[in-house]
Amino acid sequence: MKILLAYFSFTGNTEKVSKLILKCLQESGINCDIFKIEPILKLKYLPWLFLSFIPGLPFPVKNLKLLNLGNYDAIILGSPKWSLSCPPVTYFIRFLKSERLKAKSSLRIFLFITYGGFGEDSYIQKLKKNLEECGFNVPIASKFKRSEIKDGKAIEGINKFCSEILLSLSPSHPNISKS
Ligand SMILES: Cc1cc2nc3c(=O)[nH]c(=O)nc-3n(C[C@H](O)[C@H](O)[C@H](O)COP(=O)(O)O)c2cc1C
């Protein structure tokens, strides 16, 4: 059982959540690789804001050739919520789509976003639909609010997300509470 945790983070919130998820899964004995989605250029806030308003615009990311989807039973994909779309994440999803046939047919994608406070529900549904249209099974999609990541209140939701992932991967996993 091997999981790929892939995330993009511009200001650190999605990275913070990703590291907590990684810790939780590793403590549960899951073998998990982490992949930081890094754009080929480091842009500042205003150019990213501008690009985030162009729907479905991809922006190239580094090191995708290092990934072999066939190695994984599941992918956890973490993204910030950006206006209409987050170009490096759009690019990563296109990569997943192009590699779909190399992946195990049972591969699942667990999705999460972090967000400031508006438009998150339709955004996560759109991302989920996008992945499903590429042929992926997306059984769990969660969201974590920036203010709650910063003040620590998000930890409960993050632990729940991890428990749901473990349950989905292996319903008899010893760390899963049946209650
Ligand atoms: C270009 C840009 C656009 C954003 N658009 C939204 C938005 O439409 N709705 C929202 O709730 N938050 C928005 N945010 C806030 C981020 O979603 C939020 O701060 C998130 O946690 C950032 O994750 P990160 O720290 O991993 O980059 C935006 C942030 C940026 C940089």
mmCIF file of N, CA and C in Angstrom, residues 4-52:
data_model
loop_
_atom_site.group_PDB
_atom_site.id
_atom_site.type_symbol
_atom_site.label_atom_id
_atom_site.label_comp_id
_atom_site.label_asym_id
_atom_site.label_seq_id
_atom_site.Cartn_x
_atom_site.Cartn_y
_atom_site.Cartn_z
ATOM 1 N N LEU A 4 0.666 8.641 -2.658
ATOM 2 C CA LEU A 4 1.377 9.855 -3.059
ATOM 3 C C LEU A 4 0.607 11.051 -2.514
ATOM 4 N N LEU A 5 1.303 11.887 -1.738
ATOM 5 C CA LEU A 5 0.664 13.123 -1.261
ATOM 6 C C LEU A 5 1.257 14.273 -2.081
ATOM 7 N N ALA A 6 0.468 14.837 -2.985
ATOM 8 C CA ALA A 6 0.944 15.907 -3.861
ATOM 9 C C ALA A 6 0.211 17.198 -3.496
ATOM 10 N N TYR A 7 0.963 18.274 -3.331
ATOM 11 C CA TYR A 7 0.302 19.522 -2.960
ATOM 12 C C TYR A 7 1.007 20.712 -3.586
ATOM 13 N N PHE A 8 0.213 21.762 -3.791
ATOM 14 C CA PHE A 8 0.781 23.059 -4.155
ATOM 15 C C PHE A 8 0.469 24.027 -3.032
ATOM 16 N N SER A 9 1.445 24.870 -2.694
ATOM 17 C CA SER A 9 1.215 25.856 -1.644
ATOM 18 C C SER A 9 1.995 27.109 -1.973
ATOM 19 N N PHE A 10 1.316 28.251 -1.954
ATOM 20 C CA PHE A 10 1.996 29.517 -2.244
ATOM 21 C C PHE A 10 2.380 30.229 -0.946
ATOM 22 N N THR A 11 1.478 30.231 0.028
ATOM 23 C CA THR A 11 1.774 30.961 1.273
ATOM 24 C C THR A 11 1.892 30.036 2.495
ATOM 25 N N GLY A 12 1.895 28.717 2.277
ATOM 26 C CA GLY A 12 2.250 27.807 3.368
ATOM 27 C C GLY A 12 1.101 27.064 4.038
ATOM 28 N N ASN A 13 -0.153 27.475 3.803
ATOM 29 C CA ASN A 13 -1.258 26.809 4.516
ATOM 30 C C ASN A 13 -1.463 25.367 4.041
ATOM 31 N N THR A 14 -1.479 25.174 2.735
ATOM 32 C CA THR A 14 -1.700 23.826 2.188
ATOM 33 C C THR A 14 -0.511 22.928 2.552
ATOM 34 N N GLU A 15 0.670 23.549 2.616
ATOM 35 C CA GLU A 15 1.852 22.769 3.022
ATOM 36 C C GLU A 15 1.720 22.319 4.475
ATOM 37 N N LYS A 16 1.235 23.239 5.323
ATOM 38 C CA LYS A 16 1.093 22.898 6.743
ATOM 39 C C LYS A 16 0.118 21.723 6.907
ATOM 40 N N VAL A 17 -1.023 21.797 6.203
ATOM 41 C CA VAL A 17 -2.014 20.713 6.280
ATOM 42 C C VAL A 17 -1.407 19.422 5.721
ATOM 43 N N SER A 18 -0.670 19.527 4.617
ATOM 44 C CA SER A 18 -0.066 18.331 3.996
ATOM 45 C C SER A 18 0.874 17.638 4.977
ATOM 46 N N LYS A 19 1.650 18.440 5.708
ATOM 47 C CA LYS A 19 2.617 17.836 6.642
ATOM 48 C C LYS A 19 1.901 17.147 7.801
ATOM 49 N N LEU A 20 0.772 17.728 8.231
ATOM 50 C CA LEU A 20 -0.005 17.092 9.306
ATOM 51 C C LEU A 20 -0.627 15.781 8.816
ATOM 52 N N ILE A 21 -1.101 15.786 7.571
ATOM 53 C CA ILE A 21 -1.675 14.563 6.987
ATOM 54 C C ILE A 21 -0.590 13.494 6.867
ATOM 55 N N LEU A 22 0.580 13.918 6.394
ATOM 56 C CA LEU A 22 1.705 12.982 6.237
ATOM 57 C C LEU A 22 2.043 12.328 7.580
ATOM 58 N N LYS A 23 2.121 13.163 8.631
ATOM 59 C CA LYS A 23 2.467 12.658 9.962
ATOM 60 C C LYS A 23 1.416 11.638 10.427
ATOM 61 N N CYS A 24 0.158 12.015 10.235
ATOM 62 C CA CYS A 24 -0.945 11.154 10.670
ATOM 63 C C CYS A 24 -0.899 9.800 9.938
ATOM 64 N N LEU A 25 -0.682 9.842 8.630
ATOM 65 C CA LEU A 25 -0.662 8.588 7.859
ATOM 66 C C LEU A 25 0.557 7.745 8.206
ATOM 67 N N GLN A 26 1.701 8.420 8.371
ATOM 68 C CA GLN A 26 2.918 7.660 8.700
ATOM 69 C C GLN A 26 2.791 7.007 10.075
ATOM 70 N N GLU A 27 2.166 7.720 11.013
ATOM 71 C CA GLU A 27 1.959 7.131 12.348
ATOM 72 C C GLU A 27 1.030 5.916 12.281
ATOM 73 N N SER A 28 0.222 5.875 11.229
ATOM 74 C CA SER A 28 -0.681 4.738 11.047
ATOM 75 C C SER A 28 -0.047 3.647 10.191
ATOM 76 N N GLY A 29 1.239 3.808 9.911
ATOM 77 C CA GLY A 29 1.974 2.758 9.203
ATOM 78 C C GLY A 29 1.827 2.788 7.693
ATOM 79 N N ILE A 30 1.325 3.909 7.159
ATOM 80 C CA ILE A 30 1.148 4.000 5.704
ATOM 81 C C ILE A 30 2.434 4.521 5.061
ATOM 82 N N ASN A 31 2.808 3.893 3.965
ATOM 83 C CA ASN A 31 3.974 4.310 3.197
ATOM 84 C C ASN A 31 3.549 5.447 2.264
ATOM 85 N N CYS A 32 4.080 6.630 2.509
ATOM 86 C CA CYS A 32 3.561 7.805 1.805
ATOM 87 C C CYS A 32 4.704 8.639 1.217
ATOM 88 N N ASP A 33 4.690 8.851 -0.110
ATOM 89 C CA ASP A 33 5.649 9.765 -0.743
ATOM 90 C C ASP A 33 5.023 11.146 -0.803
ATOM 91 N N ILE A 34 5.871 12.168 -0.680
ATOM 92 C CA ILE A 34 5.334 13.532 -0.781
ATOM 93 C C ILE A 34 5.909 14.199 -2.029
ATOM 94 N N PHE A 35 5.060 14.907 -2.749
ATOM 95 C CA PHE A 35 5.498 15.614 -3.961
ATOM 96 C C PHE A 35 4.985 17.045 -3.897
ATOM 97 N N LYS A 36 5.946 17.969 -3.855
ATOM 98 C CA LYS A 36 5.566 19.383 -3.822
ATOM 99 C C LYS A 36 5.403 19.864 -5.262
ATOM 100 N N ILE A 37 4.226 20.336 -5.601
ATOM 101 C CA ILE A 37 3.972 20.838 -6.954
ATOM 102 C C ILE A 37 4.617 22.224 -7.058
ATOM 103 N N GLU A 38 5.720 22.291 -7.835
ATOM 104 C CA GLU A 38 6.471 23.549 -7.911
ATOM 105 C C GLU A 38 6.454 24.094 -9.331
ATOM 106 N N PRO A 39 5.895 25.298 -9.522
ATOM 107 C CA PRO A 39 5.886 25.894 -10.864
ATOM 108 C C PRO A 39 7.314 26.134 -11.363
ATOM 109 N N ILE A 40 7.489 26.130 -12.680
ATOM 110 C CA ILE A 40 8.839 26.329 -13.224
ATOM 111 C C ILE A 40 9.331 27.764 -12.998
ATOM 112 N N LEU A 41 8.398 28.692 -12.777
ATOM 113 C CA LEU A 41 8.782 30.074 -12.455
ATOM 114 C C LEU A 41 8.167 30.471 -11.130
ATOM 115 N N LYS A 42 8.916 31.236 -10.330
ATOM 116 C CA LYS A 42 8.362 31.731 -9.067
ATOM 117 C C LYS A 42 7.719 33.089 -9.327
ATOM 118 N N LEU A 43 6.411 33.117 -9.420
ATOM 119 C CA LEU A 43 5.729 34.395 -9.651
ATOM 120 C C LEU A 43 5.311 34.999 -8.319
ATOM 121 N N LYS A 44 5.054 36.321 -8.341
ATOM 122 C CA LYS A 44 4.575 36.985 -7.124
ATOM 123 C C LYS A 44 3.049 36.976 -7.101
ATOM 124 N N TYR A 45 2.491 37.528 -6.028
ATOM 125 C CA TYR A 45 1.044 37.458 -5.806
ATOM 126 C C TYR A 45 0.229 38.023 -6.983
ATOM 127 N N LEU A 46 0.566 39.228 -7.448
ATOM 128 C CA LEU A 46 -0.297 39.855 -8.466
ATOM 129 C C LEU A 46 -0.359 39.079 -9.780
ATOM 130 N N PRO A 47 0.790 38.613 -10.319
ATOM 131 C CA PRO A 47 0.679 37.778 -11.535
ATOM 132 C C PRO A 47 -0.140 36.506 -11.303
ATOM 133 N N TRP A 48 0.033 35.882 -10.129
ATOM 134 C CA TRP A 48 -0.767 34.673 -9.865
ATOM 135 C C TRP A 48 -2.254 35.032 -9.791
ATOM 136 N N LEU A 49 -2.540 36.157 -9.131
ATOM 137 C CA LEU A 49 -3.953 36.562 -9.018
ATOM 138 C C LEU A 49 -4.546 36.732 -10.412
ATOM 139 N N PHE A 50 -3.801 37.399 -11.277
ATOM 140 C CA PHE A 50 -4.275 37.613 -12.648
ATOM 141 C C PHE A 50 -4.531 36.256 -13.338
ATOM 142 N N LEU A 51 -3.555 35.359 -13.250
ATOM 143 C CA LEU A 51 -3.676 34.059 -13.944
ATOM 144 C C LEU A 51 -4.804 33.203 -13.348
ATOM 145 N N SER A 52 -5.074 33.422 -12.058
ATOM 146 C CA SER A 52 -6.108 32.597 -11.407
ATOM 147 C C SER A 52 -7.517 32.944 -11.896
#
